[in-house]
Tab-separated table of C-alpha atoms in Angstrom:
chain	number	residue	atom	x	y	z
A	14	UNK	CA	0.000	0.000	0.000
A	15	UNK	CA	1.383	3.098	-0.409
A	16	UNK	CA	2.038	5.626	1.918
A	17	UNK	CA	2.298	9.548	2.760
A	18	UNK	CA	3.219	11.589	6.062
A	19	UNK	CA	0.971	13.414	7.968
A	20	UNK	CA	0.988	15.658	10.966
A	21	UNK	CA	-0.285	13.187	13.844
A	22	UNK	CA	-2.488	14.691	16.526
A	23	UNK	CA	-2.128	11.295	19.390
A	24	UNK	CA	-3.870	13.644	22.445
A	25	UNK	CA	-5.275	16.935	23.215
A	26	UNK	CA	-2.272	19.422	24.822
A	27	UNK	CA	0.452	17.767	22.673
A	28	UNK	CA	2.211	19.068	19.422
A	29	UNK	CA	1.826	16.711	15.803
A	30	UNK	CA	4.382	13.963	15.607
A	31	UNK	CA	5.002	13.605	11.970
A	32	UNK	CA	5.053	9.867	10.770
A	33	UNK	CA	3.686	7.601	8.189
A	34	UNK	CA	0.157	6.853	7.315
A	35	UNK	CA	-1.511	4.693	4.552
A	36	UNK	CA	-2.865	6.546	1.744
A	37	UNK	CA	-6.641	6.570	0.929
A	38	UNK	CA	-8.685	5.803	-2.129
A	39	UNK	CA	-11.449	8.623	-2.935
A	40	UNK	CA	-15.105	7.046	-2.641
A	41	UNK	CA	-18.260	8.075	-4.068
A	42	UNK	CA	-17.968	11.324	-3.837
A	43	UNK	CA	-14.318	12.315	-2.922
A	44	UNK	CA	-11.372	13.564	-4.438
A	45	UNK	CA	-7.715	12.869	-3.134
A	46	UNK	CA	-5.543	15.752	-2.983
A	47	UNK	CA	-2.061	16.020	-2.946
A	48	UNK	CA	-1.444	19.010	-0.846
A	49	UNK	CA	0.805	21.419	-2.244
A	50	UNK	CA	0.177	23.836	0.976
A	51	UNK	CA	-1.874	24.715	4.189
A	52	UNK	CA	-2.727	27.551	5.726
A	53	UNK	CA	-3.406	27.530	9.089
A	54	UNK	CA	-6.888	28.361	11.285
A	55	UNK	CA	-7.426	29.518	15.077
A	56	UNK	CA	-9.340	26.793	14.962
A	57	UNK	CA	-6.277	24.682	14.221
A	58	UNK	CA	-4.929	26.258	17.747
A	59	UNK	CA	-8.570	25.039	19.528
A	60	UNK	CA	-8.677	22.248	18.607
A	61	UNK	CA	-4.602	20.799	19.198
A	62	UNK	CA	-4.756	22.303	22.556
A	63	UNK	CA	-8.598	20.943	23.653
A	64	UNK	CA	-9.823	18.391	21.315
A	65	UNK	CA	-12.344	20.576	20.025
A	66	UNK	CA	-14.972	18.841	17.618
A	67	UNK	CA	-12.815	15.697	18.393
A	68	UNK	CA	-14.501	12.291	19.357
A	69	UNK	CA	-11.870	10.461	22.275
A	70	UNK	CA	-11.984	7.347	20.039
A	71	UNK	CA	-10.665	9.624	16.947
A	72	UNK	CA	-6.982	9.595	18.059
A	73	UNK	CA	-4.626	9.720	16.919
A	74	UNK	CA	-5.994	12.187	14.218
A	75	UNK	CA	-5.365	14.351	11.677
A	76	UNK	CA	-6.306	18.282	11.752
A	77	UNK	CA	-6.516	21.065	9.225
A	78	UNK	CA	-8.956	23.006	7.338
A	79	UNK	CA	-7.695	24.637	4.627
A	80	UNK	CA	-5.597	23.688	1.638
A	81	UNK	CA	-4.315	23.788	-1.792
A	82	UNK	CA	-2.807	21.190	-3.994
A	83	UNK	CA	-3.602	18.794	-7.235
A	84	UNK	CA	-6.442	16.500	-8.213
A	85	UNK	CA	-4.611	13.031	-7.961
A	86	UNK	CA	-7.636	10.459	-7.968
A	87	UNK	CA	-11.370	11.404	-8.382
A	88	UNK	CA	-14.191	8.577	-6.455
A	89	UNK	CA	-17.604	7.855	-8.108
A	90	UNK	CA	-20.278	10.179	-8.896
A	91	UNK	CA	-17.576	13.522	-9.359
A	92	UNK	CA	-17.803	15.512	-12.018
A	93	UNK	CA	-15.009	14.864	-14.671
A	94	UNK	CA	-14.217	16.062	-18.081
A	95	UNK	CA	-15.233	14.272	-21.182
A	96	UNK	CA	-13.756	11.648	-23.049
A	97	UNK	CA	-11.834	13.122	-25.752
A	98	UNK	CA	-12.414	16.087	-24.802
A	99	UNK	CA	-9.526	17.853	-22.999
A	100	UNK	CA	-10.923	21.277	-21.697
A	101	UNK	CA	-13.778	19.279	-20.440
A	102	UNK	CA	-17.453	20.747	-20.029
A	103	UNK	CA	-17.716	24.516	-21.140
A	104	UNK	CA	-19.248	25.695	-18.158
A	105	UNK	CA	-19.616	24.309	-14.546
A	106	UNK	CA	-16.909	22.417	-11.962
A	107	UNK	CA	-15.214	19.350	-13.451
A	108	UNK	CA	-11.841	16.944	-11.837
A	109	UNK	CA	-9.035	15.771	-13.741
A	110	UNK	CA	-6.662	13.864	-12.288
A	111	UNK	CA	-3.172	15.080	-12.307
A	112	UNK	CA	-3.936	18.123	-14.053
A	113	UNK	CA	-6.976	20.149	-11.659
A	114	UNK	CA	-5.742	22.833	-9.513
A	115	UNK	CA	-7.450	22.889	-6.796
A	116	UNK	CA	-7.979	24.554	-2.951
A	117	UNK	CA	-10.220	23.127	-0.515
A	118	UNK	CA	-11.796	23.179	2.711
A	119	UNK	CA	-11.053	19.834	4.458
A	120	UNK	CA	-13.986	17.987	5.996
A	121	UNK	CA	-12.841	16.192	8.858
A	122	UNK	CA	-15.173	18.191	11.425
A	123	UNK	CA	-18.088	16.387	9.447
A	124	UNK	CA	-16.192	13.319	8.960
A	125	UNK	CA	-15.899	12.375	12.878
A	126	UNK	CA	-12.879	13.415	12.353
A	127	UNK	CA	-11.490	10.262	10.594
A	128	UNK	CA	-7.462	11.051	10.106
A	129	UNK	CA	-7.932	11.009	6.227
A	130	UNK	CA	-10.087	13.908	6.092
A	131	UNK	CA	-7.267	16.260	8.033
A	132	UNK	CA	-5.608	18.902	5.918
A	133	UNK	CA	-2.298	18.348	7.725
A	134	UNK	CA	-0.650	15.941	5.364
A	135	UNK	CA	0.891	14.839	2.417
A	136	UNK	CA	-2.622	13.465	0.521
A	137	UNK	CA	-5.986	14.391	1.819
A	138	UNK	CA	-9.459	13.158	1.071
A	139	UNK	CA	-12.552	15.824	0.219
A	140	UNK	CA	-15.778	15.644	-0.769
A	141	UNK	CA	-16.093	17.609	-4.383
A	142	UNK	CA	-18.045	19.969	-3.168
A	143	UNK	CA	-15.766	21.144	-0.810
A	144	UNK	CA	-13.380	22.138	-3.629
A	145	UNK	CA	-12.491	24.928	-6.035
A	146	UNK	CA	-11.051	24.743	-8.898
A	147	UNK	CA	-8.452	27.605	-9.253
A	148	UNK	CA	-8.703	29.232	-12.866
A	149	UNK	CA	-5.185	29.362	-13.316
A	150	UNK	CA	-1.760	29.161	-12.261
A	151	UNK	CA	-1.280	32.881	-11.244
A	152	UNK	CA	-2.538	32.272	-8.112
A	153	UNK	CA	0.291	30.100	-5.959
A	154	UNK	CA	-0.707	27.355	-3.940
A	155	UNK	CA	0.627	29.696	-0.758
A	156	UNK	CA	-2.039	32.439	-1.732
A	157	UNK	CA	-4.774	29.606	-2.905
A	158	UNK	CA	-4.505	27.714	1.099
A	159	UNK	CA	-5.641	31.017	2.506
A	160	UNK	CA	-9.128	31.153	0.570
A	161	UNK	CA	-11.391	28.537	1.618
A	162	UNK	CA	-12.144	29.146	5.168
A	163	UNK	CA	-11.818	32.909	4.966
A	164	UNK	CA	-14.637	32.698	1.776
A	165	UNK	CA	-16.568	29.914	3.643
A	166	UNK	CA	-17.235	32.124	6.955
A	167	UNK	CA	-18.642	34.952	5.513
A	168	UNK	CA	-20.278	34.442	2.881
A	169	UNK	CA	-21.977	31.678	5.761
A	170	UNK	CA	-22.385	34.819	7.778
A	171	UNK	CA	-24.048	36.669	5.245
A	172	UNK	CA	-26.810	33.474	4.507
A	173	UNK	CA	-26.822	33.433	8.258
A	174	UNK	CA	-27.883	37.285	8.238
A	175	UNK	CA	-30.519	36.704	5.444
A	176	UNK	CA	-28.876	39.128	2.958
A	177	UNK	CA	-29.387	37.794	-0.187
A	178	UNK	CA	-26.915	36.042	-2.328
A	179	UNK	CA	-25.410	38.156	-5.883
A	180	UNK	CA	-28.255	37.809	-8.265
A	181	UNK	CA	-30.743	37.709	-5.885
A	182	UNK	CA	-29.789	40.957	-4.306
A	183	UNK	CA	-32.020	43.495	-5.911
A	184	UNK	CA	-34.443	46.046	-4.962
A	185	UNK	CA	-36.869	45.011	-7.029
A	186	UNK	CA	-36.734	41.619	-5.742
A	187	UNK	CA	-38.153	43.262	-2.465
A	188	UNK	CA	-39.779	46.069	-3.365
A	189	UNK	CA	-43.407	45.376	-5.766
A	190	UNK	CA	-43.780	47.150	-9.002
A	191	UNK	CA	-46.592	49.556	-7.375
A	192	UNK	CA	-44.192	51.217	-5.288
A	193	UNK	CA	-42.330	54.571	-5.916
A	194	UNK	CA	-39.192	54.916	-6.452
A	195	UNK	CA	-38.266	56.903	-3.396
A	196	UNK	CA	-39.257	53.742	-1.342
A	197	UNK	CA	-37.148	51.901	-3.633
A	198	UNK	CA	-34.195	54.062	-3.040
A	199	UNK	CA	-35.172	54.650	1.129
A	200	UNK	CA	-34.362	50.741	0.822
A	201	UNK	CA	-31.229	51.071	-0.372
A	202	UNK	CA	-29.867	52.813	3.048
A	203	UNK	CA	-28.051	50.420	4.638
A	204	UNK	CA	-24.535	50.107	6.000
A	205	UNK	CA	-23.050	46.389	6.659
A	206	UNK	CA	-20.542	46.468	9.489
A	207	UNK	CA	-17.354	44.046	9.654
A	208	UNK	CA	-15.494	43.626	13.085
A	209	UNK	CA	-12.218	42.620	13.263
A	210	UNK	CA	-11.792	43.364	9.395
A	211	UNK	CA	-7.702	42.818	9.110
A	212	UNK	CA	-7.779	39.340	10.006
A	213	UNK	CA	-8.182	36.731	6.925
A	214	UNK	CA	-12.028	36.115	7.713
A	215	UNK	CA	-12.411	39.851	7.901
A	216	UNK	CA	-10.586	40.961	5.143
A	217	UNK	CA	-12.287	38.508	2.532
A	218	UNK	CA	-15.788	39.733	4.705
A	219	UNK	CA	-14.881	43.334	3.205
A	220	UNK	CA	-13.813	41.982	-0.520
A	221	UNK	CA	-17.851	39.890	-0.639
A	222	UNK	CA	-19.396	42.650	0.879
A	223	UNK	CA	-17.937	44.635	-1.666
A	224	UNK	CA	-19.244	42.556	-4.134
A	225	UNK	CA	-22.539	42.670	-2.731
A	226	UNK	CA	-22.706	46.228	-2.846
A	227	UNK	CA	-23.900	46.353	-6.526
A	228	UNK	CA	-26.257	49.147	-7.985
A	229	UNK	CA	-29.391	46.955	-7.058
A	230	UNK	CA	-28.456	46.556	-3.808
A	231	UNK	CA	-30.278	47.078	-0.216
A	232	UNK	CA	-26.446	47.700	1.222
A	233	UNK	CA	-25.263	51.801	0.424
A	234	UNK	CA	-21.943	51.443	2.470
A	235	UNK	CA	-19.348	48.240	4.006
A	236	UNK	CA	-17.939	49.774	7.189
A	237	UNK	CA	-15.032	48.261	8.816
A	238	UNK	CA	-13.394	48.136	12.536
A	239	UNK	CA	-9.344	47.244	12.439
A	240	UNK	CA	-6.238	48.406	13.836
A	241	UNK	CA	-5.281	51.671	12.650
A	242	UNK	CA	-2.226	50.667	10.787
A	243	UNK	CA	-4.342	48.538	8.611
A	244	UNK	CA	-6.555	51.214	7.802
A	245	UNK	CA	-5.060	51.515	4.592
A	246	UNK	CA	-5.134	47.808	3.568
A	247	UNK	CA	-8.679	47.440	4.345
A	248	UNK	CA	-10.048	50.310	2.462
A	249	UNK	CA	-8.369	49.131	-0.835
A	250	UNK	CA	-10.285	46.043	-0.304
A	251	UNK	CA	-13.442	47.798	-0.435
A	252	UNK	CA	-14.535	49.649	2.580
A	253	UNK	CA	-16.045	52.554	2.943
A	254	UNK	CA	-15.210	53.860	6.297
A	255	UNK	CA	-12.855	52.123	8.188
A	256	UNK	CA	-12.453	52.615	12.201
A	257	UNK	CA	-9.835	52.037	14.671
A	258	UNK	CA	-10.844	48.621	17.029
A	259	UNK	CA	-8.401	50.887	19.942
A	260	UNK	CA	-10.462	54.197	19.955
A	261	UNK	CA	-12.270	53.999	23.384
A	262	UNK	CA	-14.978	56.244	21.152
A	263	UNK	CA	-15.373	53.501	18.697
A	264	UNK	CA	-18.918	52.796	19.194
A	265	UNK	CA	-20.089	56.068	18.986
A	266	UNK	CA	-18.314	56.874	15.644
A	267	UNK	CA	-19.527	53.789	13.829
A	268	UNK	CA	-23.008	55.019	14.884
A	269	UNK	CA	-22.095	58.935	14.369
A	270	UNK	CA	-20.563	57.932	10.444
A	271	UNK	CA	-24.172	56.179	9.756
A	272	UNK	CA	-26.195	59.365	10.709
A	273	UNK	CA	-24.153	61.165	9.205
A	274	UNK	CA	-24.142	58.856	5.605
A	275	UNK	CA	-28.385	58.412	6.541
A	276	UNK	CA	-27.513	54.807	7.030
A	277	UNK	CA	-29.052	52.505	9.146
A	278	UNK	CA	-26.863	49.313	10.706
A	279	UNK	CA	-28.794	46.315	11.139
A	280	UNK	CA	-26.604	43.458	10.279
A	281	UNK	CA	-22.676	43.327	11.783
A	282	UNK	CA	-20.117	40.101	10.988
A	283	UNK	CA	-17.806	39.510	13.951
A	284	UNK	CA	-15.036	38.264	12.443
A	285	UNK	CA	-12.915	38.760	15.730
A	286	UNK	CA	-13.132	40.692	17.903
A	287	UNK	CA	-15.569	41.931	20.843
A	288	UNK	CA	-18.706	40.735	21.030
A	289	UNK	CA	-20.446	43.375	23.115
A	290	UNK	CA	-18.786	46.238	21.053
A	291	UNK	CA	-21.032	45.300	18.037
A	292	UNK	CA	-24.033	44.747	20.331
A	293	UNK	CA	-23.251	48.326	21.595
A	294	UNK	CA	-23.261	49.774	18.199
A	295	UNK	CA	-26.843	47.858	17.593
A	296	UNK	CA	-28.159	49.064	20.699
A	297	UNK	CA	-27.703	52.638	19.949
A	298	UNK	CA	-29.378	52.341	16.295
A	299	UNK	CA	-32.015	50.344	18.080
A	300	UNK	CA	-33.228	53.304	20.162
A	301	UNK	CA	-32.501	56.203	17.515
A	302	UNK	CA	-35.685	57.157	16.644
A	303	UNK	CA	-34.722	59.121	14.034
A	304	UNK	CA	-34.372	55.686	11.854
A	305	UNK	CA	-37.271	54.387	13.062
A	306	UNK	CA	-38.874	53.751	9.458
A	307	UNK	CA	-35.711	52.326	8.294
A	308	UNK	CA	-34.896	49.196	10.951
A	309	UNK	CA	-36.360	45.955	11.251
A	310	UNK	CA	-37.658	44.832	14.191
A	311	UNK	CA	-34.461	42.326	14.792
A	312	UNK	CA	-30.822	43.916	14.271
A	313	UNK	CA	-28.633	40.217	13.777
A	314	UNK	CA	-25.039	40.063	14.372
A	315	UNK	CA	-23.011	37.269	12.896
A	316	UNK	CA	-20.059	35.685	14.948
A	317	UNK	CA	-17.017	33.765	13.647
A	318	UNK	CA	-16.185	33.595	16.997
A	319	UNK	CA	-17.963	31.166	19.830
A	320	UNK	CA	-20.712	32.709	21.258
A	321	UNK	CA	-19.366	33.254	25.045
A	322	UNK	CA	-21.869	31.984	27.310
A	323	UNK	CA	-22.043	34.662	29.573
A	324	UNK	CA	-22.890	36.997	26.882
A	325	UNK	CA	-25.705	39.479	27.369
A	326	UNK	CA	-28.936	39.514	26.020
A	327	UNK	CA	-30.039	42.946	24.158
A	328	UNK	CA	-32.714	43.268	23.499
A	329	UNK	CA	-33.892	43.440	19.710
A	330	UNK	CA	-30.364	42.028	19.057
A	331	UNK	CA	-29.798	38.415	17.828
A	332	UNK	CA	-26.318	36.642	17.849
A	333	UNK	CA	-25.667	33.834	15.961
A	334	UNK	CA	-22.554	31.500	15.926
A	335	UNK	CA	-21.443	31.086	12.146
A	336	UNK	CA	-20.916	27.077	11.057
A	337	UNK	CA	-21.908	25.543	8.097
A	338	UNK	CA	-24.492	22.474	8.447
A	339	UNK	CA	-23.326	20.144	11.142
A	340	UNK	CA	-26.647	17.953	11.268
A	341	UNK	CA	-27.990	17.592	7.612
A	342	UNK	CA	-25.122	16.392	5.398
A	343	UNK	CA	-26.799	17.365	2.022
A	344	UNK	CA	-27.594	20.525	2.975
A	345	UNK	CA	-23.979	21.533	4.015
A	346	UNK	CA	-22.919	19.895	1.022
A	347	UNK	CA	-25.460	22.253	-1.026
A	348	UNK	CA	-23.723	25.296	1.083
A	349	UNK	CA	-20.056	24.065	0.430
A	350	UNK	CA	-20.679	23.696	-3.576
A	351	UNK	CA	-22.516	27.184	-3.513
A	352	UNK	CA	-19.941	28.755	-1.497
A	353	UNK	CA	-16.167	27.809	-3.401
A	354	UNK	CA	-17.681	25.757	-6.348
A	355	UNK	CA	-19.820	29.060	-7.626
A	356	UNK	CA	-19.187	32.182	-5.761
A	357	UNK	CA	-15.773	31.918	-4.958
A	358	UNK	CA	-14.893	30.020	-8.578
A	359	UNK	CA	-16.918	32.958	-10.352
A	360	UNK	CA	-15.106	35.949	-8.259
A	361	UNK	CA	-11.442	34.424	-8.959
A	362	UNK	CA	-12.260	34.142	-12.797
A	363	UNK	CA	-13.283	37.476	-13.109
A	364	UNK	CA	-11.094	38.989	-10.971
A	365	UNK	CA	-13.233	40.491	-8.922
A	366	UNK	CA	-12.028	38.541	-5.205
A	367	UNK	CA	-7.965	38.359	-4.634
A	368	UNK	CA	-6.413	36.150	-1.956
A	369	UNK	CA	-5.851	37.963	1.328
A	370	UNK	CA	-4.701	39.117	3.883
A	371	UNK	CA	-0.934	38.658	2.452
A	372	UNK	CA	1.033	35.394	3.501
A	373	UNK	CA	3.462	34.965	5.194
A	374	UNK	CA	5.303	31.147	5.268
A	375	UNK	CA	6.260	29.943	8.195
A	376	UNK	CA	8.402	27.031	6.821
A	377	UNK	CA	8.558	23.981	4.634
A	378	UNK	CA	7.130	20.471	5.672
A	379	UNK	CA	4.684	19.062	8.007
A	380	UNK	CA	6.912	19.657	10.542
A	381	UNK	CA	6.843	23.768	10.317
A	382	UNK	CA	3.160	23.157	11.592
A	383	UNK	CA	3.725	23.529	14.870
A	384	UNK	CA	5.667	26.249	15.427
A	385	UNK	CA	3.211	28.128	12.447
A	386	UNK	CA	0.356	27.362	14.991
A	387	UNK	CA	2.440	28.742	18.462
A	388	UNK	CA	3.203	31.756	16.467
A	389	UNK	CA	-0.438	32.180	14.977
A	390	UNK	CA	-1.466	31.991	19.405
A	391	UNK	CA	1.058	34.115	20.117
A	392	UNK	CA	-1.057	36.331	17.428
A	393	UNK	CA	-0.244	38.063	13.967
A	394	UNK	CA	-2.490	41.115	12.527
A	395	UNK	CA	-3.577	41.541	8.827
A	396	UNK	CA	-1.205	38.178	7.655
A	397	UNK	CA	-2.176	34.886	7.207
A	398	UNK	CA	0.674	31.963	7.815
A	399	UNK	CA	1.350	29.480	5.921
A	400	UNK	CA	2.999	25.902	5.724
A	401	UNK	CA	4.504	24.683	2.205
A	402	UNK	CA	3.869	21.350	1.965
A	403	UNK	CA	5.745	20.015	-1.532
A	404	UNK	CA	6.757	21.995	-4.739
């Protein structure tokens, strides 16, 4: 049989061993990837240190979320390009071994975490739908590790907020024909607020919500909180106002900047950050009568984050802890193939989405992992690190 090395997780508290493992054949299904590199995931840190997501009877394990590499096998029932006929289909997501660049958003957190489903190794099994096919090779595998979990959590955060998807995100999808226009335009007044917008969940939040500010859109203005000497960085990616996370005034200028635009804030993604800094800035739209006509009854914020449990209940204010499907399998699948199989595909071909924050590689071979992931809890701003796996 042949084999690969992977980055052995034997108990919580204890860094990867790096040793041997057999290597997998794809099922119905699956691809196997042979991963080029990884970048790495607080989550990464969460779960080494306290077996987060992990079953006991899972160890010794393999971790990792997000990757890049090459299509080496495909399992039943993936798409694949036609016999004689190299460039394969001449529109949707197709697999060819050996040849399909790829990144991906491993699936062991829905796998029980079975150790061939980790990203942290050599070859790595995925489910197709987890995958994206990168539309060419000016995009390195470095930069290509860092998109799947920073696309995956907002755009999750945005379905989780009930703003609607690009195409579906029109005016006139909300408004009937019999109104006037002025209503139609009133609708378009509102600002969507990112938290923690320099870290790599945060900075691809700004680049979508960018995207989603089109001319038919609801959303007039993407506002984002990050530290000041990232101020720069962010706006280039798309936002319109950007505030410093360290002002002790913080609150009240978010709030200040949307009276002053006429903007009303009823959706925030927490990308990092402080929870009750958001719900502070929801609060004080809440109870501003002036934008009575514009609110909805229920502001929601969005949290990458865990939802601390001892968080406080505002009224008017609903928090919701961002994860794709846990329970229903083809319904996470359905979220997965929407998420890097047609947004995120679409964006990178037209150019419109760019890989980001910038990378930074904190060595070569499984064994840089740990030391990526102490330096990563140790904590980096407005950089994402990353582990080169093979050339």
């Amino acid at each position: 049989m042949p084999t690969h090395l992977a980055a052995i997780a034997h108990e919580k508290h204890t860094p990867f061993t790096i040793l041997p493992r057999q290597t997998p054949k794809p099922g119905r299904g699956e691809l196997l990837i042979a991963v080029k590199s990884i970048a790495l995931n607080p989550a990464d840190i969460i779960m080494r240190n306290t077996g987060l997501f992990i079953p006991p009877s899972a160890y010794p394990t393999v971790l990792g979320f997000d990757l890049a590499g090459v299509v080496i096998a495909v399992g039943e029932d993936v798409p694949s390009a036609p016999v004689n006929c190299s460039k394969g289909p001449a529109s949707g997501v197709f697999f060819e071994p050996g040849r399909t660049r790829v990144a991906a958003y491993a699936a062991s957190a829905w796998k029980s975490c079975e150790p061939d489903y980790g990203a942290f190794q050599e070859m790595c099994l995925v489910p197709w739908q987890h995958v994206v096919p990168l539309p060419d090779d000016r995009i390195s595998w470095n930069e290509a590790a860092t998109l799947p979990v920073s696309v995956q959590v907002p755009l999750s955060a945005w379905d989780a907020l009930g703003i609607l998807r690009v195409g579906e995100n029109t005016i006139s999808s909300r408004v009937s024909a019999s109104h006037s226009a002025g209503i139609a335009r009133e609708e378009k007044g509102e600002a969507l607020l990112i938290w923690g917008a320099s870290s790599s969940v945060g900075t691809m939040g700004v680049q979508s919500a960018r995207v989603l500010r089109d001319p038919n859109s609801n959303i007039g203005a993407v506002y984002a909180v990050a530290g000041l000497a990232n101020h720069a960085y962010v706006s280039g990616l798309g936002a319109d106002r950007v505030f410093d996370y360290k002002d002790p005034h913080v609150v009240d200028a978010v709030v200040s900047a949307a009276k002053e635009d006429s903007l009303v804030i009823r959706h925030c993604f927490l990308a990092t950050g402080e929870l009750g800094l958001c719900q502070a800035v929801l609060k004080l739209v809440l109870v501003d009568s002036s934008l009575e006509e514009k609110r909805s009854t229920t502001a929601k914020i969005a949290s990458a984050p865990p939802i601390p449990a001892d968080a406080e209940q505002i009224p008017g204010v609903e928090t919701i802890f961002v994860m794709p499907s846990m329970t229903d399998e083809v319904e996470r699948l359905a979220q997965f193939e929407y998420w890097l199989g047609t947004w995120l595909r679409e964006r990178l071909s037209e150019g419109n989405i760019t890989p980001s924050p910038r990378v930074r590689v904190v060595g070569k071979g499984l064994e840089a992992i740990n030391k990526g992931l102490d330096e990563l809890a140790r904590g980096v701003s407005c950089v994402k690190l990353v582990v080169e796996v093979a050339e």
